[in-house]
Short mmCIF file of C-alpha atoms in Angstrom, two decimals:
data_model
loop_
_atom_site.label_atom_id
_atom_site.label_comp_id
_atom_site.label_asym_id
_atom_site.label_seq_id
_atom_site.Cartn_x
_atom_site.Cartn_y
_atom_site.Cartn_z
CA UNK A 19 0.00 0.00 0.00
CA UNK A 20 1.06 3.39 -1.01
CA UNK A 21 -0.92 5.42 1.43
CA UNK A 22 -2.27 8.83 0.92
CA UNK A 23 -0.50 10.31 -2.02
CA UNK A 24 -0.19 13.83 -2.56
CA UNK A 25 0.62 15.73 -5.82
CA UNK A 26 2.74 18.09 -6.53
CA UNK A 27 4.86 18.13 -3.13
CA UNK A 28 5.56 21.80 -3.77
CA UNK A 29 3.81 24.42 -6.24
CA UNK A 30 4.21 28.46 -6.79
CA UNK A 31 1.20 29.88 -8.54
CA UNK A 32 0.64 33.58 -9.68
CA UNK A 33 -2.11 35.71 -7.99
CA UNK A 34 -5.45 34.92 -10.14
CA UNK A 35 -4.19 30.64 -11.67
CA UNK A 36 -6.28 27.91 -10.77
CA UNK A 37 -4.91 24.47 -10.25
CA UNK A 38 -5.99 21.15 -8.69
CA UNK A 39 -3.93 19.54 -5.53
CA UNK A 40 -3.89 15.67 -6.71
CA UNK A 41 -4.88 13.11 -3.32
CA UNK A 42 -4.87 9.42 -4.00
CA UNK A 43 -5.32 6.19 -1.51
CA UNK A 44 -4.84 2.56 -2.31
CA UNK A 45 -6.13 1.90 1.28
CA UNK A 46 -10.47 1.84 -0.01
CA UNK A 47 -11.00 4.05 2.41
CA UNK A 48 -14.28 6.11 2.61
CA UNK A 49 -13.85 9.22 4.37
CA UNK A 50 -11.33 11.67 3.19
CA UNK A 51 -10.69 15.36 3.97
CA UNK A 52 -8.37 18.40 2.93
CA UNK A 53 -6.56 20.47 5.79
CA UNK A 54 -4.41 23.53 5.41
CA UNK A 55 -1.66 24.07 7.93
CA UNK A 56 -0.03 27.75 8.03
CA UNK A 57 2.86 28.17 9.84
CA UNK A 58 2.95 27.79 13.38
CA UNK A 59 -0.81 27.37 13.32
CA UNK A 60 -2.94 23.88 13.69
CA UNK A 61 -5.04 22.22 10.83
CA UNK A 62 -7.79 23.47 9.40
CA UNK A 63 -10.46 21.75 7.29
CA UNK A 64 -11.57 22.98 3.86
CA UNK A 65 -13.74 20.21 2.67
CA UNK A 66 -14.52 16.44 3.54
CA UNK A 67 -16.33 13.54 1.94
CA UNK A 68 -18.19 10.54 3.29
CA UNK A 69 -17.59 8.77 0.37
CA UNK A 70 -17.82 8.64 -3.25
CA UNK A 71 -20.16 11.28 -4.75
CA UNK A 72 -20.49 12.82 -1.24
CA UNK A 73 -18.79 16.05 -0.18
CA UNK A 74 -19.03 18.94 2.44
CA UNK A 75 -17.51 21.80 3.86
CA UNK A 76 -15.22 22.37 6.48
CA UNK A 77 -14.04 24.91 8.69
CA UNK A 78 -12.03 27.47 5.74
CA UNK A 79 -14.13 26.50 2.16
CA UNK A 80 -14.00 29.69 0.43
CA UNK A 81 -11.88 29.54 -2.75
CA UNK A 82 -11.74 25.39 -2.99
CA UNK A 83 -13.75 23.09 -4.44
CA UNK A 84 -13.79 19.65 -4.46
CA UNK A 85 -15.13 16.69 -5.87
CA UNK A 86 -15.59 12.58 -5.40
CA UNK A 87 -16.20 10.48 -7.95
CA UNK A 88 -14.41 7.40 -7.03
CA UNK A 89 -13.55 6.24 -3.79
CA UNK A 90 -9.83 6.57 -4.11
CA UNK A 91 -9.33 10.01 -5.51
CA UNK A 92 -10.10 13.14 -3.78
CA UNK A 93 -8.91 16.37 -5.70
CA UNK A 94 -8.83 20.19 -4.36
CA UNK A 95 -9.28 22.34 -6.70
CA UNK A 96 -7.60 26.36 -6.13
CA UNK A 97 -9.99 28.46 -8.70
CA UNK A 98 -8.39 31.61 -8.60
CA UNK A 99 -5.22 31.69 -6.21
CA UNK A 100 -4.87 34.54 -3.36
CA UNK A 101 -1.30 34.89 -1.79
CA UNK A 102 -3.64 34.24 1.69
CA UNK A 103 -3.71 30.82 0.36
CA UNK A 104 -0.34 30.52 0.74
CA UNK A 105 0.23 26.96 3.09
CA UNK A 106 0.67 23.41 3.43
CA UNK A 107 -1.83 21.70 2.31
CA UNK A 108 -2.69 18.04 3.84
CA UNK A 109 -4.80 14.92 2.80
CA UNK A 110 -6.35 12.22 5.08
CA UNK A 111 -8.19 9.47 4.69
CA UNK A 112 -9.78 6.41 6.65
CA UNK A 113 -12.41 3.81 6.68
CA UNK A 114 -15.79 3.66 7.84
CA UNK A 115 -15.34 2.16 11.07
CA UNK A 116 -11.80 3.77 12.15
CA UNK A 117 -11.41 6.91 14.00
CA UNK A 118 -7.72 8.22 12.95
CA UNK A 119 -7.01 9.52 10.07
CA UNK A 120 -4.27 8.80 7.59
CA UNK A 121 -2.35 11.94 6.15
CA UNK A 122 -0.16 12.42 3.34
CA UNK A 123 2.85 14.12 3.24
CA UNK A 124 1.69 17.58 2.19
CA UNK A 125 1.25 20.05 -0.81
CA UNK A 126 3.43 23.19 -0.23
CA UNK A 127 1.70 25.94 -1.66
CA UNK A 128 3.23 29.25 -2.25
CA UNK A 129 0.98 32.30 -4.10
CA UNK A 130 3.27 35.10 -5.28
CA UNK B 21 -19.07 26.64 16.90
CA UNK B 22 -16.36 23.70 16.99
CA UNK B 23 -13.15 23.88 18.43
CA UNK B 24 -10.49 22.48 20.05
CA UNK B 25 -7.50 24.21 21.97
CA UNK B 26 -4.64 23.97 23.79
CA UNK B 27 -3.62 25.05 27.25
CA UNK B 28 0.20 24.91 26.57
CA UNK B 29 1.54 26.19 23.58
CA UNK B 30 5.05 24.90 24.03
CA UNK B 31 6.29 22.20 26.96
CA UNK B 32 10.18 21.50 27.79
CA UNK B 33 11.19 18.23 29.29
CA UNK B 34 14.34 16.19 30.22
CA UNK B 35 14.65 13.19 28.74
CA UNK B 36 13.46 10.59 30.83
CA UNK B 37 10.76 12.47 32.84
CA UNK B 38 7.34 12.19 31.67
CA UNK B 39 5.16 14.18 29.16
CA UNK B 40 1.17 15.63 29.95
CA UNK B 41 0.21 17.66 27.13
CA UNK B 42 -3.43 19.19 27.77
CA UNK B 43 -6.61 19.89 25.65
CA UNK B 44 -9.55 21.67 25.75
CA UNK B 45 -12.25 21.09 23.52
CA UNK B 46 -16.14 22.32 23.29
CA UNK B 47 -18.05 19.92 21.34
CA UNK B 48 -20.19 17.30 23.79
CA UNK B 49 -21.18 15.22 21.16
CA UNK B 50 -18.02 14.07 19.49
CA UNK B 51 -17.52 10.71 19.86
CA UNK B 52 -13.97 9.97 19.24
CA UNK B 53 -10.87 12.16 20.71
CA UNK B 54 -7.39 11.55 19.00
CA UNK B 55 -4.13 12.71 19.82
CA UNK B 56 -1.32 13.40 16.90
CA UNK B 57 2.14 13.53 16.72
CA UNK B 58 4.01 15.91 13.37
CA UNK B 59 7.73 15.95 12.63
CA UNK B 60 8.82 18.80 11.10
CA UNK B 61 7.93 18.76 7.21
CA UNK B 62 5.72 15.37 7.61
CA UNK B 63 1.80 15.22 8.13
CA UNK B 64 0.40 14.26 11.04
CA UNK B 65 1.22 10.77 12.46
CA UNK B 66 -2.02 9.28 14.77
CA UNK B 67 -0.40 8.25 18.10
CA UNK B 68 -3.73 7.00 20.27
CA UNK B 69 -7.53 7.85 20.44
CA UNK B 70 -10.08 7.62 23.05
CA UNK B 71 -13.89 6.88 22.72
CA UNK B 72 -16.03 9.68 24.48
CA UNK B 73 -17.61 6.49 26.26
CA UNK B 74 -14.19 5.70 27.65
CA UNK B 75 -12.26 7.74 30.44
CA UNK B 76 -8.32 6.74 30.24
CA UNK B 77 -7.14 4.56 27.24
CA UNK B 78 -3.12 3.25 27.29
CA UNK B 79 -0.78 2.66 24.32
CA UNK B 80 3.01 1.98 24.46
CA UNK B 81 4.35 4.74 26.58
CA UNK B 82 1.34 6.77 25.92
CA UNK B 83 -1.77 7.49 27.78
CA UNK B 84 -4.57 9.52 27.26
CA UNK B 85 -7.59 10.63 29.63
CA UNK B 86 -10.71 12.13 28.73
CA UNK B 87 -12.41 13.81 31.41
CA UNK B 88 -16.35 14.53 29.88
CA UNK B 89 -16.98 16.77 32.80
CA UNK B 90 -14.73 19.53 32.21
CA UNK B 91 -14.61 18.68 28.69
CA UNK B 92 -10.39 18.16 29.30
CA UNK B 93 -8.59 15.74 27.08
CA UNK B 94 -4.47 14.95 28.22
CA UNK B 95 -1.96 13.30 26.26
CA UNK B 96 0.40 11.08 29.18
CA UNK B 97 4.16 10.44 27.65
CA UNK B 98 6.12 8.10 29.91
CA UNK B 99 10.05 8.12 29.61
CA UNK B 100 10.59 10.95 27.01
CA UNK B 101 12.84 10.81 24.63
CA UNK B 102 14.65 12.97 22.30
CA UNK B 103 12.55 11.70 19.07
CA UNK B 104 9.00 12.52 21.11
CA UNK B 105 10.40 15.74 20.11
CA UNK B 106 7.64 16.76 17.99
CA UNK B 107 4.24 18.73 17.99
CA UNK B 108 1.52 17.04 19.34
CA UNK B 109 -2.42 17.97 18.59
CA UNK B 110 -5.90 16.72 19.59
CA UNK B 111 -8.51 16.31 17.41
CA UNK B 112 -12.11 15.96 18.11
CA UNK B 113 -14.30 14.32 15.39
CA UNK B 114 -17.83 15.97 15.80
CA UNK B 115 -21.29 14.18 14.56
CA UNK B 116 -21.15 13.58 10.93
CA UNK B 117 -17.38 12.54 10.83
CA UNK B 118 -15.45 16.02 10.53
CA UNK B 119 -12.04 15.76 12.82
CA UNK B 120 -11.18 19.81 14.20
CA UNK B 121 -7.74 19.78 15.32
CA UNK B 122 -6.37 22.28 18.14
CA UNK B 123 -3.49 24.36 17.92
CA UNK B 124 -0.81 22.27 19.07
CA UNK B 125 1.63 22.17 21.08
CA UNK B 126 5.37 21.73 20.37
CA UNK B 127 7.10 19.16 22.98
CA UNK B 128 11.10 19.55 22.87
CA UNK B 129 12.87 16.79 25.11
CA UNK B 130 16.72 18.22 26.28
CA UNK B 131 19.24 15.35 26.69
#
């Protein structure tokens, strides 16, 4: 098993691009989420999902979205980058029945 | 609304004493409490979780109590060593399956 697999592990975007943060886990897990971490700060969450076809937001949504349409992929899409969004951006996943999360290794986002 | 905080914000110890790491958090209904352990430039790493049914769980060197009355959740390291060095953070995971993490707190163990 790979994990939680994050894409790119580091990304500069200009004020105003759009991109999509890749998350993928081998493990068939149902629930995933999307945290941001800035600096010195705890995790936040953007957007979570139940399962495949299912999503909802978190704590910080404004500026992501996010869709499900299989069970292992969970994408977060920037649509029009603000240096605020400047962080580290995590994936998690686990199963049904499990309470911990599984993270990846992190996104490092920087918005110039 | 939701959260989850932190008494200390940082906590120095000599290796070989033992760790408590507190944690506040507001939400009476979540049902699981987890504590987690990040290395600087990794993700979080889960280290043990609690049911809210449950009042003190034990893991290897690790212990966590959940007192529902004060709404207080401690993380218990016995024996500290130099790679507990770390931040540590709770997490509650409210009704409907969202997990809100605290600030954190950074544990640094001196040799």
């Amino acid at each position: 098993n790979a994990g939680v697999t994050q894409t790119p592990k580091f990304q500069v975007l200009k004020t105003g691009q759009s991109m999509t943060l890749q998350c993928a886990q081998d493990m068939n897990h149902e629930y995933m989420s999307w945290y941001r971490q800035d600096p010195g700060m705890g995790l936040r969450l953007i957007h979570y999902s139940v399962g495949a076809g299912i999503t909802d937001q978190g704590e910080v949504p404004n500026g992501y979205n996010v869709s499900r349409s299989t069970t292992e992929d969970f994408p977060l899409r920037l649509l029009s980058a603000a240096p605020s969004q400047t962080s580290v951006y995590f994936c998690a996943s686990r199963p049904q029945g499990g309470s911990g999360y599984t993270f990846g290794s992190g996104t490092r986002l920087t918005v110039v | 609304g939701e959260s989850v905080g932190l008494h200390l914000p940082t906590l120095s110890v000599q290796e070989g004493d033992n760790s408590i790491i507190n944690c506040a958090y507001s939400n009476s209904a979540s049902d699981y409490f987890i504590w987690y352990k990040q290395e600087s430039g990794k993700g979080p790493q889960f280290i043990i979780d609690i049911r809210s049914n449950m009042d003190k769980r034990q893991g290897q060197r690790v212990t966590v109590l959940l007192n529902k009355t004060v709404k207080h959740l401690s993380l218990q390291i016995a024996a500290t060593q130099p790679g507990d060095s770390a931040v540590y953070f709770c997490a509650e995971r409210t009704p409907g399956g969202k997990l809100i993490f605290g600030q954190g707190t950074e544990l640094s163990v001196k040799p």
